């Protein structure tokens, strides 16, 4: 338990504010009533990737607001998270880190239906003035069907969220970098298959699609949407 506290404390000190929707499959796992631990690894790919890095949503590429800084505008394709969850009746709550960003989650779970809300814990302002509000979070609606004596679960999800993707600012002449995440609104859906693979061990595979509602790729006079696809593998234990 002390190691867990130390881990979360270090994360709070080092974190940016980037956050993504947590695993719906892990949230719908009801386990055996003990404290649930989850690890999730994700791979993300983005449409229009070639133009995306250069003209992503008309985000200005020159340093703002301080010309002494430059900004790294790339999006990480690999993500990971770790969290604890506790179920009380049909309600569930949890906390963890999305890479190095602390977040909380809460909601309702049952065999056939769930509602998951989440939020990061970062509200302070970084140098990039076009992203004053550092809040990220959202809500996911989940429909689920259990099979094989409830050991196998298949689910569909719909979500609306404000995500933060990783980005950093560097001061010219210095090696250190500080977080300056880019936030965007997203609407999407997905599906998952999950189940118990041991007495106190569960696994899930989840696919999620999201449409960026904030930024678009600009090609001349036309605008093209940005779509994200996420493949997630999660492991739970008690």
GROMACS .gro file of C-alpha atoms in nm:
model
  238
    1UNK     CA    1   0.000   0.000   0.000
    2UNK     CA    2   0.287   0.239   0.077
    3UNK     CA    3   0.432   0.179  -0.269
    4UNK     CA    4   0.096   0.267  -0.424
    5UNK     CA    5   0.084   0.596  -0.233
    6UNK     CA    6   0.441   0.678  -0.337
    7UNK     CA    7   0.362   0.598  -0.700
    8UNK     CA    8   0.059   0.828  -0.708
    9UNK     CA    9   0.249   1.106  -0.531
   10UNK     CA   10   0.531   1.096  -0.786
   11UNK     CA   11   0.277   1.098  -1.068
   12UNK     CA   12   0.109   1.406  -0.926
   13UNK     CA   13   0.442   1.586  -0.925
   14UNK     CA   14   0.540   1.490  -1.279
   15UNK     CA   15   0.208   1.486  -1.458
   16UNK     CA   16   0.077   1.684  -1.749
   17UNK     CA   17  -0.297   1.704  -1.794
   18UNK     CA   18  -0.349   1.479  -2.094
   19UNK     CA   19  -0.637   1.238  -2.037
   20UNK     CA   20  -0.836   0.992  -2.248
   21UNK     CA   21  -1.152   0.787  -2.186
   22UNK     CA   22  -1.073   0.501  -1.944
   23UNK     CA   23  -1.147   0.139  -2.032
   24UNK     CA   24  -1.519   0.064  -2.028
   25UNK     CA   25  -1.448  -0.311  -2.012
   26UNK     CA   26  -1.245  -0.268  -1.693
   27UNK     CA   27  -1.510  -0.044  -1.539
   28UNK     CA   28  -1.787  -0.300  -1.603
   29UNK     CA   29  -1.589  -0.583  -1.441
   30UNK     CA   30  -1.757  -0.648  -1.105
   31UNK     CA   31  -1.496  -0.890  -0.971
   32UNK     CA   32  -1.540  -1.039  -0.626
   33UNK     CA   33  -1.593  -0.722  -0.422
   34UNK     CA   34  -1.228  -0.663  -0.330
   35UNK     CA   35  -1.027  -0.363  -0.448
   36UNK     CA   36  -0.984  -0.396  -0.824
   37UNK     CA   37  -0.655  -0.306  -0.989
   38UNK     CA   38  -0.634  -0.232  -1.362
   39UNK     CA   39  -0.354  -0.189  -1.614
   40UNK     CA   40  -0.440  -0.076  -1.968
   41UNK     CA   41  -0.214  -0.044  -2.272
   42UNK     CA   42  -0.344   0.135  -2.583
   43UNK     CA   43  -0.240   0.191  -2.941
   44UNK     CA   44  -0.387   0.495  -3.121
   45UNK     CA   45  -0.386   0.579  -3.489
   46UNK     CA   46  -0.515   0.898  -3.647
   47UNK     CA   47  -0.654   0.966  -3.994
   48UNK     CA   48  -0.491   1.233  -4.208
   49UNK     CA   49  -0.170   1.181  -4.014
   50UNK     CA   50   0.058   1.346  -4.271
   51UNK     CA   51  -0.118   1.681  -4.260
   52UNK     CA   52  -0.213   1.633  -3.899
   53UNK     CA   53   0.134   1.700  -3.759
   54UNK     CA   54   0.179   2.014  -3.969
   55UNK     CA   55  -0.163   2.178  -3.969
   56UNK     CA   56  -0.353   2.009  -3.688
   57UNK     CA   57  -0.665   2.215  -3.636
   58UNK     CA   58  -0.495   2.542  -3.730
   59UNK     CA   59  -0.302   2.520  -3.403
   60UNK     CA   60  -0.038   2.786  -3.445
   61UNK     CA   61   0.308   2.638  -3.492
   62UNK     CA   62   0.498   2.947  -3.386
   63UNK     CA   63   0.567   2.988  -3.012
   64UNK     CA   64   0.273   3.135  -2.822
   65UNK     CA   65   0.256   3.347  -2.627
   66UNK     CA   66   0.627   3.359  -2.550
   67UNK     CA   67   0.868   3.357  -2.845
   68UNK     CA   68   1.138   3.215  -2.619
   69UNK     CA   69   0.953   2.880  -2.632
   70UNK     CA   70   0.899   2.618  -2.899
   71UNK     CA   71   0.625   2.353  -2.889
   72UNK     CA   72   0.623   1.984  -2.966
   73UNK     CA   73   0.291   1.919  -3.142
   74UNK     CA   74   0.315   1.542  -3.192
   75UNK     CA   75   0.060   1.298  -3.049
   76UNK     CA   76   0.173   0.982  -2.877
   77UNK     CA   77   0.048   0.666  -3.044
   78UNK     CA   78   0.108   0.449  -2.735
   79UNK     CA   79  -0.072   0.516  -2.407
   80UNK     CA   80  -0.099   0.339  -2.074
   81UNK     CA   81  -0.292   0.378  -1.751
   82UNK     CA   82  -0.312   0.226  -1.404
   83UNK     CA   83  -0.599   0.262  -1.159
   84UNK     CA   84  -0.781   0.124  -0.856
   85UNK     CA   85  -1.159   0.070  -0.847
   86UNK     CA   86  -1.402  -0.014  -0.569
   87UNK     CA   87  -1.762  -0.122  -0.612
   88UNK     CA   88  -2.030  -0.049  -0.350
   89UNK     CA   89  -2.361  -0.199  -0.453
   90UNK     CA   90  -2.425  -0.088  -0.810
   91UNK     CA   91  -2.198   0.214  -0.779
   92UNK     CA   92  -1.830   0.220  -0.857
   93UNK     CA   93  -1.552   0.470  -0.796
   94UNK     CA   94  -1.183   0.473  -0.871
   95UNK     CA   95  -0.866   0.673  -0.919
   96UNK     CA   96  -0.545   0.630  -1.111
   97UNK     CA   97  -0.304   0.778  -1.361
   98UNK     CA   98  -0.340   0.809  -1.738
   99UNK     CA   99   0.031   0.784  -1.818
  100UNK     CA  100   0.137   1.057  -1.571
  101UNK     CA  101  -0.194   1.240  -1.533
  102UNK     CA  102  -0.406   1.162  -1.224
  103UNK     CA  103  -0.776   1.107  -1.282
  104UNK     CA  104  -1.087   0.990  -1.098
  105UNK     CA  105  -1.379   0.785  -1.229
  106UNK     CA  106  -1.724   0.707  -1.094
  107UNK     CA  107  -2.057   0.572  -1.208
  108UNK     CA  108  -2.316   0.295  -1.217
  109UNK     CA  109  -2.255  -0.071  -1.309
  110UNK     CA  110  -2.486  -0.369  -1.356
  111UNK     CA  111  -2.484  -0.687  -1.562
  112UNK     CA  112  -2.643  -0.520  -1.865
  113UNK     CA  113  -2.590  -0.144  -1.838
  114UNK     CA  114  -2.336   0.104  -1.707
  115UNK     CA  115  -2.261   0.476  -1.695
  116UNK     CA  116  -1.899   0.583  -1.641
  117UNK     CA  117  -1.784   0.940  -1.577
  118UNK     CA  118  -1.425   1.053  -1.536
  119UNK     CA  119  -1.218   1.367  -1.486
  120UNK     CA  120  -0.856   1.465  -1.458
  121UNK     CA  121  -0.729   1.661  -1.157
  122UNK     CA  122  -0.545   1.936  -1.345
  123UNK     CA  123  -0.702   2.281  -1.367
  124UNK     CA  124  -0.402   2.510  -1.371
  125UNK     CA  125  -0.290   2.712  -1.674
  126UNK     CA  126   0.015   2.648  -1.889
  127UNK     CA  127   0.189   2.883  -2.133
  128UNK     CA  128  -0.025   2.799  -2.435
  129UNK     CA  129  -0.297   3.062  -2.408
  130UNK     CA  130  -0.528   2.892  -2.659
  131UNK     CA  131  -0.580   2.613  -2.406
  132UNK     CA  132  -0.662   2.801  -2.085
  133UNK     CA  133  -0.891   2.538  -1.933
  134UNK     CA  134  -0.686   2.231  -1.842
  135UNK     CA  135  -0.986   2.015  -1.759
  136UNK     CA  136  -1.041   1.685  -1.937
  137UNK     CA  137  -1.313   1.431  -1.875
  138UNK     CA  138  -1.638   1.291  -2.006
  139UNK     CA  139  -1.907   1.027  -1.984
  140UNK     CA  140  -1.950   0.682  -2.139
  141UNK     CA  141  -2.275   0.487  -2.178
  142UNK     CA  142  -2.223   0.110  -2.181
  143UNK     CA  143  -2.453  -0.175  -2.289
  144UNK     CA  144  -2.333  -0.524  -2.198
  145UNK     CA  145  -2.432  -0.887  -2.244
  146UNK     CA  146  -2.286  -1.155  -2.011
  147UNK     CA  147  -2.230  -1.512  -2.137
  148UNK     CA  148  -2.100  -1.846  -2.009
  149UNK     CA  149  -2.210  -1.812  -1.648
  150UNK     CA  150  -2.107  -1.443  -1.651
  151UNK     CA  151  -1.743  -1.526  -1.718
  152UNK     CA  152  -1.753  -1.370  -2.066
  153UNK     CA  153  -1.884  -1.020  -2.138
  154UNK     CA  154  -1.947  -0.839  -2.467
  155UNK     CA  155  -2.027  -0.469  -2.467
  156UNK     CA  156  -2.100  -0.163  -2.679
  157UNK     CA  157  -2.005   0.191  -2.576
  158UNK     CA  158  -2.089   0.550  -2.667
  159UNK     CA  159  -1.893   0.842  -2.526
  160UNK     CA  160  -1.863   1.219  -2.531
  161UNK     CA  161  -1.549   1.367  -2.382
  162UNK     CA  162  -1.293   1.644  -2.365
  163UNK     CA  163  -0.960   1.474  -2.416
  164UNK     CA  164  -0.611   1.608  -2.367
  165UNK     CA  165  -0.328   1.482  -2.584
  166UNK     CA  166   0.036   1.502  -2.488
  167UNK     CA  167   0.238   1.802  -2.601
  168UNK     CA  168   0.534   1.984  -2.452
  169UNK     CA  169   0.702   2.323  -2.460
  170UNK     CA  170   1.077   2.381  -2.459
  171UNK     CA  171   1.258   2.701  -2.374
  172UNK     CA  172   1.523   2.778  -2.633
  173UNK     CA  173   1.869   2.695  -2.506
  174UNK     CA  174   1.743   2.456  -2.235
  175UNK     CA  175   1.702   2.078  -2.237
  176UNK     CA  176   1.407   2.061  -2.000
  177UNK     CA  177   1.045   2.054  -2.121
  178UNK     CA  178   0.715   2.123  -1.946
  179UNK     CA  179   0.367   1.993  -2.032
  180UNK     CA  180   0.145   2.201  -2.260
  181UNK     CA  181  -0.132   1.958  -2.359
  182UNK     CA  182  -0.377   2.022  -2.642
  183UNK     CA  183  -0.743   1.965  -2.552
  184UNK     CA  184  -1.020   1.870  -2.794
  185UNK     CA  185  -1.383   1.759  -2.776
  186UNK     CA  186  -1.466   1.409  -2.900
  187UNK     CA  187  -1.773   1.198  -2.968
  188UNK     CA  188  -1.756   0.831  -3.052
  189UNK     CA  189  -1.829   0.470  -2.969
  190UNK     CA  190  -1.675   0.128  -2.946
  191UNK     CA  191  -1.704  -0.233  -2.841
  192UNK     CA  192  -1.523  -0.480  -2.617
  193UNK     CA  193  -1.496  -0.842  -2.519
  194UNK     CA  194  -1.376  -0.929  -2.169
  195UNK     CA  195  -1.387  -1.205  -1.914
  196UNK     CA  196  -1.238  -1.390  -1.620
  197UNK     CA  197  -0.930  -1.595  -1.710
  198UNK     CA  198  -0.828  -1.696  -1.356
  199UNK     CA  199  -0.970  -1.707  -1.006
  200UNK     CA  200  -0.871  -1.344  -0.940
  201UNK     CA  201  -0.768  -1.231  -1.288
  202UNK     CA  202  -0.959  -1.075  -1.576
  203UNK     CA  203  -0.870  -0.949  -1.923
  204UNK     CA  204  -1.036  -0.741  -2.191
  205UNK     CA  205  -0.983  -0.628  -2.550
  206UNK     CA  206  -1.150  -0.302  -2.648
  207UNK     CA  207  -1.183  -0.100  -2.967
  208UNK     CA  208  -1.287   0.267  -2.966
  209UNK     CA  209  -1.358   0.521  -3.239
  210UNK     CA  210  -1.362   0.898  -3.183
  211UNK     CA  211  -1.443   1.197  -3.405
  212UNK     CA  212  -1.255   1.517  -3.317
  213UNK     CA  213  -1.518   1.792  -3.281
  214UNK     CA  214  -1.271   2.076  -3.215
  215UNK     CA  215  -1.003   2.062  -3.484
  216UNK     CA  216  -0.991   1.976  -3.853
  217UNK     CA  217  -0.722   1.935  -4.114
  218UNK     CA  218  -0.721   2.233  -4.350
  219UNK     CA  219  -0.631   2.160  -4.712
  220UNK     CA  220  -0.664   2.480  -4.907
  221UNK     CA  221  -1.025   2.589  -4.878
  222UNK     CA  222  -1.154   2.251  -4.761
  223UNK     CA  223  -1.165   2.106  -4.410
  224UNK     CA  224  -1.129   1.734  -4.342
  225UNK     CA  225  -1.231   1.563  -4.015
  226UNK     CA  226  -0.985   1.401  -3.775
  227UNK     CA  227  -1.075   1.049  -3.665
  228UNK     CA  228  -0.899   0.849  -3.394
  229UNK     CA  229  -0.902   0.471  -3.352
  230UNK     CA  230  -0.786   0.311  -3.028
  231UNK     CA  231  -0.713  -0.054  -2.954
  232UNK     CA  232  -0.688  -0.129  -2.580
  233UNK     CA  233  -0.572  -0.434  -2.387
  234UNK     CA  234  -0.651  -0.434  -2.016
  235UNK     CA  235  -0.580  -0.665  -1.724
  236UNK     CA  236  -0.764  -0.666  -1.389
  237UNK     CA  237  -0.679  -0.843  -1.065
  238UNK     CA  238  -0.803  -0.847  -0.704
   0.00000   0.00000   0.00000
